[in-house]
Short mmCIF file of N, CA and C in Angstrom, two decimals:
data_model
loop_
_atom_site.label_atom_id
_atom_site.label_comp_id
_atom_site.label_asym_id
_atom_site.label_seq_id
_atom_site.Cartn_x
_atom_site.Cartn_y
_atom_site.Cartn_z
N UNK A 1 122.81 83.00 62.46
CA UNK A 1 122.91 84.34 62.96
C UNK A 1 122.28 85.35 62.02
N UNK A 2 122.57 85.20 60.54
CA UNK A 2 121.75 86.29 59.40
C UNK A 2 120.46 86.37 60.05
N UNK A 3 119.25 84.94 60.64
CA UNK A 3 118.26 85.50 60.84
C UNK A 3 118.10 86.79 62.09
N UNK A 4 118.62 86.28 63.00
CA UNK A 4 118.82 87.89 64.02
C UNK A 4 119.32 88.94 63.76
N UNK A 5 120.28 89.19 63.01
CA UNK A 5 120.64 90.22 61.71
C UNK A 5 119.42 90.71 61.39
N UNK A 6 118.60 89.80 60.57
CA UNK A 6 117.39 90.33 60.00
C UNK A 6 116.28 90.59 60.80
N UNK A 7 116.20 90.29 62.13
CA UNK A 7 115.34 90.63 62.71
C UNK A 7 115.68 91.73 63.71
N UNK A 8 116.49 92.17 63.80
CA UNK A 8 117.07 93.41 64.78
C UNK A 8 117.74 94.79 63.12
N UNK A 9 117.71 94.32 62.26
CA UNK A 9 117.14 95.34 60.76
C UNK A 9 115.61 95.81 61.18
N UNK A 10 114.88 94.47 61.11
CA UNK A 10 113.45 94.99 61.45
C UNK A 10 112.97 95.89 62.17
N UNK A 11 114.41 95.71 63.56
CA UNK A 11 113.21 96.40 64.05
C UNK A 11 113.95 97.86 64.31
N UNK A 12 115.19 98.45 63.66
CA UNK A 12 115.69 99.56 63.42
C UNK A 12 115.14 100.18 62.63
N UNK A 13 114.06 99.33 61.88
CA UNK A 13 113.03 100.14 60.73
C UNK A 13 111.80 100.47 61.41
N UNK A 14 111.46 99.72 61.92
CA UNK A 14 110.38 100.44 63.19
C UNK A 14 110.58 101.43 64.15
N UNK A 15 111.94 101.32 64.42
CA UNK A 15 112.24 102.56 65.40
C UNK A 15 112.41 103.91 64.66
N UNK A 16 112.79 103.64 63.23
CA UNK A 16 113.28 104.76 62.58
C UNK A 16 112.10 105.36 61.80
N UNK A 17 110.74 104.94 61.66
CA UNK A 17 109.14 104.65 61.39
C UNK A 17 108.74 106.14 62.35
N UNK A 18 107.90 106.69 61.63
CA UNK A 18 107.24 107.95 62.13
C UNK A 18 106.30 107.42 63.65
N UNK A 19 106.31 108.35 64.36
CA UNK A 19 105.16 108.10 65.93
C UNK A 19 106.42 108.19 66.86
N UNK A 20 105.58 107.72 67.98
CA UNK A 20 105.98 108.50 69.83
C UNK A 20 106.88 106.97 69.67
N UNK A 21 107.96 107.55 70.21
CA UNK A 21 109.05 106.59 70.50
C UNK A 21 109.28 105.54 71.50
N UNK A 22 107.80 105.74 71.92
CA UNK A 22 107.73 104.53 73.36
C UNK A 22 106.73 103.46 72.09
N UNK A 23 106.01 104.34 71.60
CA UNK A 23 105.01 103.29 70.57
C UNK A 23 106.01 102.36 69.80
N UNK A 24 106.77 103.07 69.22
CA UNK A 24 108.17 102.35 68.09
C UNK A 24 108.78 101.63 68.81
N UNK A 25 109.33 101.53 70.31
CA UNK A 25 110.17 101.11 71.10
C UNK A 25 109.06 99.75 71.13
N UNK A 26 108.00 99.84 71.39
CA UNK A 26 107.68 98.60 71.74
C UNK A 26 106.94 97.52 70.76
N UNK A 27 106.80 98.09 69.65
CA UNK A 27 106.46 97.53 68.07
C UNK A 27 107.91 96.32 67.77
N UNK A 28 108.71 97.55 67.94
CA UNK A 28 110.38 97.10 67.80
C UNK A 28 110.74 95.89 68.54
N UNK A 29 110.18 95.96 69.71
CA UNK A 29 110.60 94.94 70.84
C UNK A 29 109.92 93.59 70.92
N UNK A 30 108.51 93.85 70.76
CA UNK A 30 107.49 92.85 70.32
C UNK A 30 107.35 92.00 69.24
N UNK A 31 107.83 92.85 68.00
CA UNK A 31 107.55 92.17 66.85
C UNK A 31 108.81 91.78 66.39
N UNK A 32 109.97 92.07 66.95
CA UNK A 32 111.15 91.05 66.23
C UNK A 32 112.30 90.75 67.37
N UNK A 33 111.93 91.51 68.54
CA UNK A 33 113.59 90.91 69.39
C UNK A 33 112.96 90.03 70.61
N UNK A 34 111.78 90.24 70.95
CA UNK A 34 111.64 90.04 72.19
C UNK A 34 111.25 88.00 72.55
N UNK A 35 110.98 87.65 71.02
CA UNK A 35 111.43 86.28 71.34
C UNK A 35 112.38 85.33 71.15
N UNK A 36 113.96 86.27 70.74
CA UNK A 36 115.57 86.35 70.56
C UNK A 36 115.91 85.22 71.82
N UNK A 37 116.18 83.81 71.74
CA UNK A 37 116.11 83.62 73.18
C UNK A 37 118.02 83.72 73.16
N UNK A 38 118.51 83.77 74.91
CA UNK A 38 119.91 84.59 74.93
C UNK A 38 121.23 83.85 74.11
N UNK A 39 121.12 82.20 74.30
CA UNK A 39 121.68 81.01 74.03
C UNK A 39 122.12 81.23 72.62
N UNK A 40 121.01 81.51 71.67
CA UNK A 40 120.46 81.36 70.41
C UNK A 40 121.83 82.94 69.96
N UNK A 41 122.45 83.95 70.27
CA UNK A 41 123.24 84.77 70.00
C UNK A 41 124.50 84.62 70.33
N UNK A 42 125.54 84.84 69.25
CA UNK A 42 126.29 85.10 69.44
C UNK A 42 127.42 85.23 70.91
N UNK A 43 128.49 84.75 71.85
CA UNK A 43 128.92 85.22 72.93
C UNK A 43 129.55 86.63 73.03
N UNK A 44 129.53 87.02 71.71
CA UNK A 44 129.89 88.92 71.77
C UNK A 44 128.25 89.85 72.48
N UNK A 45 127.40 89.32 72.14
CA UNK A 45 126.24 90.26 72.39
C UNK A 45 125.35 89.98 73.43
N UNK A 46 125.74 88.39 73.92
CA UNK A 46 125.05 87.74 74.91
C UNK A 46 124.43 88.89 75.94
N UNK A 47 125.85 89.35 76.61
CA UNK A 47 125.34 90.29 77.79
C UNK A 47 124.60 91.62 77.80
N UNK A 48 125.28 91.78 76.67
CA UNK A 48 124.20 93.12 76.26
C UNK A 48 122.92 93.59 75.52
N UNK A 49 122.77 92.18 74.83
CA UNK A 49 121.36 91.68 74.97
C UNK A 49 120.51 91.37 76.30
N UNK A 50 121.00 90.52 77.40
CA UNK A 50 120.67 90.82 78.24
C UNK A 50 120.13 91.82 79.25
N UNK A 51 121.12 92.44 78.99
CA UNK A 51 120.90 94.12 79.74
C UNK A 51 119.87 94.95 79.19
N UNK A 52 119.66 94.77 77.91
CA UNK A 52 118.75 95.60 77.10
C UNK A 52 117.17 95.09 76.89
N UNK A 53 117.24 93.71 77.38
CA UNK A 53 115.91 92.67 77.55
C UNK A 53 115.56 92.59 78.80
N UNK A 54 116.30 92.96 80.14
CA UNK A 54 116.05 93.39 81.15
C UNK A 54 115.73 95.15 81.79
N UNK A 55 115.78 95.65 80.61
CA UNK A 55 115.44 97.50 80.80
C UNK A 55 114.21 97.14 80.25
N UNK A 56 114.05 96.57 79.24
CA UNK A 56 112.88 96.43 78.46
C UNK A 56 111.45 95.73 79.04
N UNK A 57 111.70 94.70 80.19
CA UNK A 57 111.10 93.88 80.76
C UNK A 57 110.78 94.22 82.11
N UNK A 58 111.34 95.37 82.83
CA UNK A 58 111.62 94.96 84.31
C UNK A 58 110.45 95.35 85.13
N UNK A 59 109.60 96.13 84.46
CA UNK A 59 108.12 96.13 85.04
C UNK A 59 107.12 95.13 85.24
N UNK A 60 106.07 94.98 86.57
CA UNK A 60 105.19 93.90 86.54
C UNK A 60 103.84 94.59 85.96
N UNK A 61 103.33 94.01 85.19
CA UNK A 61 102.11 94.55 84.13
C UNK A 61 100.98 94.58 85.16
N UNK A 62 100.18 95.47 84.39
CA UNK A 62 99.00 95.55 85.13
C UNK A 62 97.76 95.32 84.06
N UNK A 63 96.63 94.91 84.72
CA UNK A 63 95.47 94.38 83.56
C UNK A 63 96.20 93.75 82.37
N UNK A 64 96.83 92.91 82.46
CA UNK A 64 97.02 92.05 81.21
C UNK A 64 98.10 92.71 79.82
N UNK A 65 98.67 93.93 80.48
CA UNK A 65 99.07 94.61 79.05
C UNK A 65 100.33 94.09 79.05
N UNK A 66 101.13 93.16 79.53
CA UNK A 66 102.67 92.91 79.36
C UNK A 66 103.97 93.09 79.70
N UNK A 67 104.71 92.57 79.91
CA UNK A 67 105.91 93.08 80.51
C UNK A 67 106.93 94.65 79.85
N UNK A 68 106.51 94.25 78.66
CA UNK A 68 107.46 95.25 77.77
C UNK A 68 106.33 96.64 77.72
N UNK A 69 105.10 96.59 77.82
CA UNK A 69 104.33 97.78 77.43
C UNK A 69 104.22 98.29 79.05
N UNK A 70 104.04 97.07 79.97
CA UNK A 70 104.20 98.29 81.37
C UNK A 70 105.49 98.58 81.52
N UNK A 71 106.71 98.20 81.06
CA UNK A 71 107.95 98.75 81.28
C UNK A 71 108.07 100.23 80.73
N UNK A 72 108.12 99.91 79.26
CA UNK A 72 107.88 101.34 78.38
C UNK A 72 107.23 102.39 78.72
N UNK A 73 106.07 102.12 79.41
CA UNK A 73 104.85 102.86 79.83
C UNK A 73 105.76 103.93 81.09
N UNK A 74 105.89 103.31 81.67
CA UNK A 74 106.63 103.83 83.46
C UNK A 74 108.37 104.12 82.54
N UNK A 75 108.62 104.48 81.24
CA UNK A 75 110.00 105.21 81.05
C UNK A 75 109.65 106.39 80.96
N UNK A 76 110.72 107.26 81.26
CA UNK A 76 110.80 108.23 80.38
C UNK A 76 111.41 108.86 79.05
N UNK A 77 111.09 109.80 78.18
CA UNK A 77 111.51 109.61 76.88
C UNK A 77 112.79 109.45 76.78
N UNK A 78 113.87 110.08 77.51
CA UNK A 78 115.43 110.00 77.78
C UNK A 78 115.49 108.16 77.64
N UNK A 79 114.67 107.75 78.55
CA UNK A 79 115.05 106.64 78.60
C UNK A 79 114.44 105.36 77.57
N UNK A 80 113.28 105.80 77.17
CA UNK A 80 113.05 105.06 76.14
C UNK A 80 114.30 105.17 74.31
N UNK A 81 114.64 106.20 74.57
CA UNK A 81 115.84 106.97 73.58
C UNK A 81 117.10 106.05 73.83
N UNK A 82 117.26 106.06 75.36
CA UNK A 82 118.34 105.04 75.55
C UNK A 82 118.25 103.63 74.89
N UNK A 83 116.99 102.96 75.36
CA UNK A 83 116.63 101.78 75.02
C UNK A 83 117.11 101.44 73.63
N UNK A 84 116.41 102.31 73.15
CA UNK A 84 116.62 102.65 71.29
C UNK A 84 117.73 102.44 70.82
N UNK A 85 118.74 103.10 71.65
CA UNK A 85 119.81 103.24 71.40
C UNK A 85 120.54 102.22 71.06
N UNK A 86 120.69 101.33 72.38
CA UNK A 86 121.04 99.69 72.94
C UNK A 86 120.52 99.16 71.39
N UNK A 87 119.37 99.15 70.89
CA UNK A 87 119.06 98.36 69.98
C UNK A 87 119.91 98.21 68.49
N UNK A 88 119.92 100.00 68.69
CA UNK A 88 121.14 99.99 67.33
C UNK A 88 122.57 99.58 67.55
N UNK A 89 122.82 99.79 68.92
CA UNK A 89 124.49 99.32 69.11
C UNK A 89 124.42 97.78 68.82
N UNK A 90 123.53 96.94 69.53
CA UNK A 90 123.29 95.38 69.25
C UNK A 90 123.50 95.16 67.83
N UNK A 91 122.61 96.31 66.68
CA UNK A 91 122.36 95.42 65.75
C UNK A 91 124.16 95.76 65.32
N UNK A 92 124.51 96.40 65.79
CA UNK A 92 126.16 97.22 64.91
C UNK A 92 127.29 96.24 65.49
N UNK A 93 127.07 95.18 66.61
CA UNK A 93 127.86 94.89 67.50
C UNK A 93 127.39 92.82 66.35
N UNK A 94 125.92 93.06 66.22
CA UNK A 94 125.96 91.42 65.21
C UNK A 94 126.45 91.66 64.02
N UNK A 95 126.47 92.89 63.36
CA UNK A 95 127.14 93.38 62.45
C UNK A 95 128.62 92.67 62.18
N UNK A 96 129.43 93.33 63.25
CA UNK A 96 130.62 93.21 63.89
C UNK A 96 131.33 91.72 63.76
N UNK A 97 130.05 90.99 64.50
CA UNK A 97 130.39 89.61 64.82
C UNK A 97 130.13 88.94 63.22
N UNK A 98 129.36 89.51 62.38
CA UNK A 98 129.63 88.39 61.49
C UNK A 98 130.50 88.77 60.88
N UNK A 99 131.15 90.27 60.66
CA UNK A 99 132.66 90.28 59.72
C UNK A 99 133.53 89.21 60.03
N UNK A 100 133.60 89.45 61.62
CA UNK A 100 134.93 88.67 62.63
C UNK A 100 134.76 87.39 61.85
N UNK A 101 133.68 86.65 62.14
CA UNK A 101 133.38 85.29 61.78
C UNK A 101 133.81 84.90 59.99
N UNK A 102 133.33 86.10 59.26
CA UNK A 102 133.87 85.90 57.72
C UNK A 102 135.45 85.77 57.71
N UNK A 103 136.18 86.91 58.83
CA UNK A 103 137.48 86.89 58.41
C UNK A 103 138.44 85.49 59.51
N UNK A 104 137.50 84.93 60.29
CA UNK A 104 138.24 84.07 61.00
C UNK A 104 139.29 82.49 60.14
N UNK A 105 140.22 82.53 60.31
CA UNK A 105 140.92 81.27 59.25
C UNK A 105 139.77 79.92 59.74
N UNK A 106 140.16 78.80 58.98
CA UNK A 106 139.64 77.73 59.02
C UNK A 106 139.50 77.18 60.08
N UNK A 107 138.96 76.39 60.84
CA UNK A 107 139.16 75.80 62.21
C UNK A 107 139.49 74.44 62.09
N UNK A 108 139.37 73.77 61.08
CA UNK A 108 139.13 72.34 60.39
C UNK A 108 140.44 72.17 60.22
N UNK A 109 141.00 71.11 60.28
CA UNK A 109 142.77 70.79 59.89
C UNK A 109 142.15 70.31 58.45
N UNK A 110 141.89 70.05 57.91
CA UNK A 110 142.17 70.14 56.18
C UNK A 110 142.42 71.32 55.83
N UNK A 111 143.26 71.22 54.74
CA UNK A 111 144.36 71.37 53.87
C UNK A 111 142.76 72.03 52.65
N UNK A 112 142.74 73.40 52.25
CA UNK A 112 141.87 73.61 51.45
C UNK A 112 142.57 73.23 49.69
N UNK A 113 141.65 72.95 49.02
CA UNK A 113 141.82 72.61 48.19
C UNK A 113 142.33 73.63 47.08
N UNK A 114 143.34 73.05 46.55
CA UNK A 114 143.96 74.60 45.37
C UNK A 114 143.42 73.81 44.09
N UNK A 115 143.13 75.03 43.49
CA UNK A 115 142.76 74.95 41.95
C UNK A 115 143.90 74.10 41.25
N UNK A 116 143.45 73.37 39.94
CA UNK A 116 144.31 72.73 39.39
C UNK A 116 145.90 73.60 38.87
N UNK A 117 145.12 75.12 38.29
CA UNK A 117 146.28 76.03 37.96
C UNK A 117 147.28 76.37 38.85
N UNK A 118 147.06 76.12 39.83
CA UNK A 118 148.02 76.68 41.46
C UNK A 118 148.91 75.50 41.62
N UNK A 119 148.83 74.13 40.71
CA UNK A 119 149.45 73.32 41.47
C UNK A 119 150.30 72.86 40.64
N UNK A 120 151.53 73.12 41.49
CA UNK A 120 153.52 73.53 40.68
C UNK A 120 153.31 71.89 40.02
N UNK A 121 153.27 71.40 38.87
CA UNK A 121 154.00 70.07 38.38
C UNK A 121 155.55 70.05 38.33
N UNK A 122 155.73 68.58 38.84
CA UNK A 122 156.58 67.96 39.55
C UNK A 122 156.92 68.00 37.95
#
């Protein structure tokens, strides 16, 4: 999971990167989320990855330029802003999921091992 961590960082640094926010939106989308496949995440972000890879996608391209650049193309800035948005909640929501996962107890029935000092002689 750190690597999608690190690749949805990436691309909050591109969005947050000077220029027109449909340009950043789709730098962002292209160069680090858009080959995220859904399986491969977390079941906290599944769907809303989804939702946000389907705003991003839902246009049919014309002359060869792509799903994500004729989508972007046909937004408007409100809505490319939205998009944006989705991206930072995702990355705040894998955030999320790996605390959960740090603070979850063991799943394993062994018995963790105590230091020699912890252990009361008989």
């Amino acid at each position: 999971m750190s690597n999608h961590v690190e690749r949805f960082y990436a691309a909050l640094a591109v969005l947050a990167a000077h220029g027109d926010i449909k340009q950043r939106l789709i730098r962002a989308f292209e160069d680090h989320l858009g080959t995220i496949e859904l399986e491969e995440l977390p079941v906290a972000v599944k769907e809303h990855f989804a939702e946000m890879k389907s705003l991003m996608t839902g246009v049919e391209p014309l002359n060869g330029e792509g799903h994500v650049r004729a989508t972007v193309r046909k937004m408007s800035v409100p809505e490319a802003d939205h998009c944006a948005k989705l991206i930072i909640d995702l990355y705040a929501e894998m955030l999320r999921y790996g605390e959960e996962q740090k603070a979850t107890p063991r799943k394993n029935k062994e018995k963790p091992v105590l230091p020699p000092f912890l252990v009361k002689s008989g």
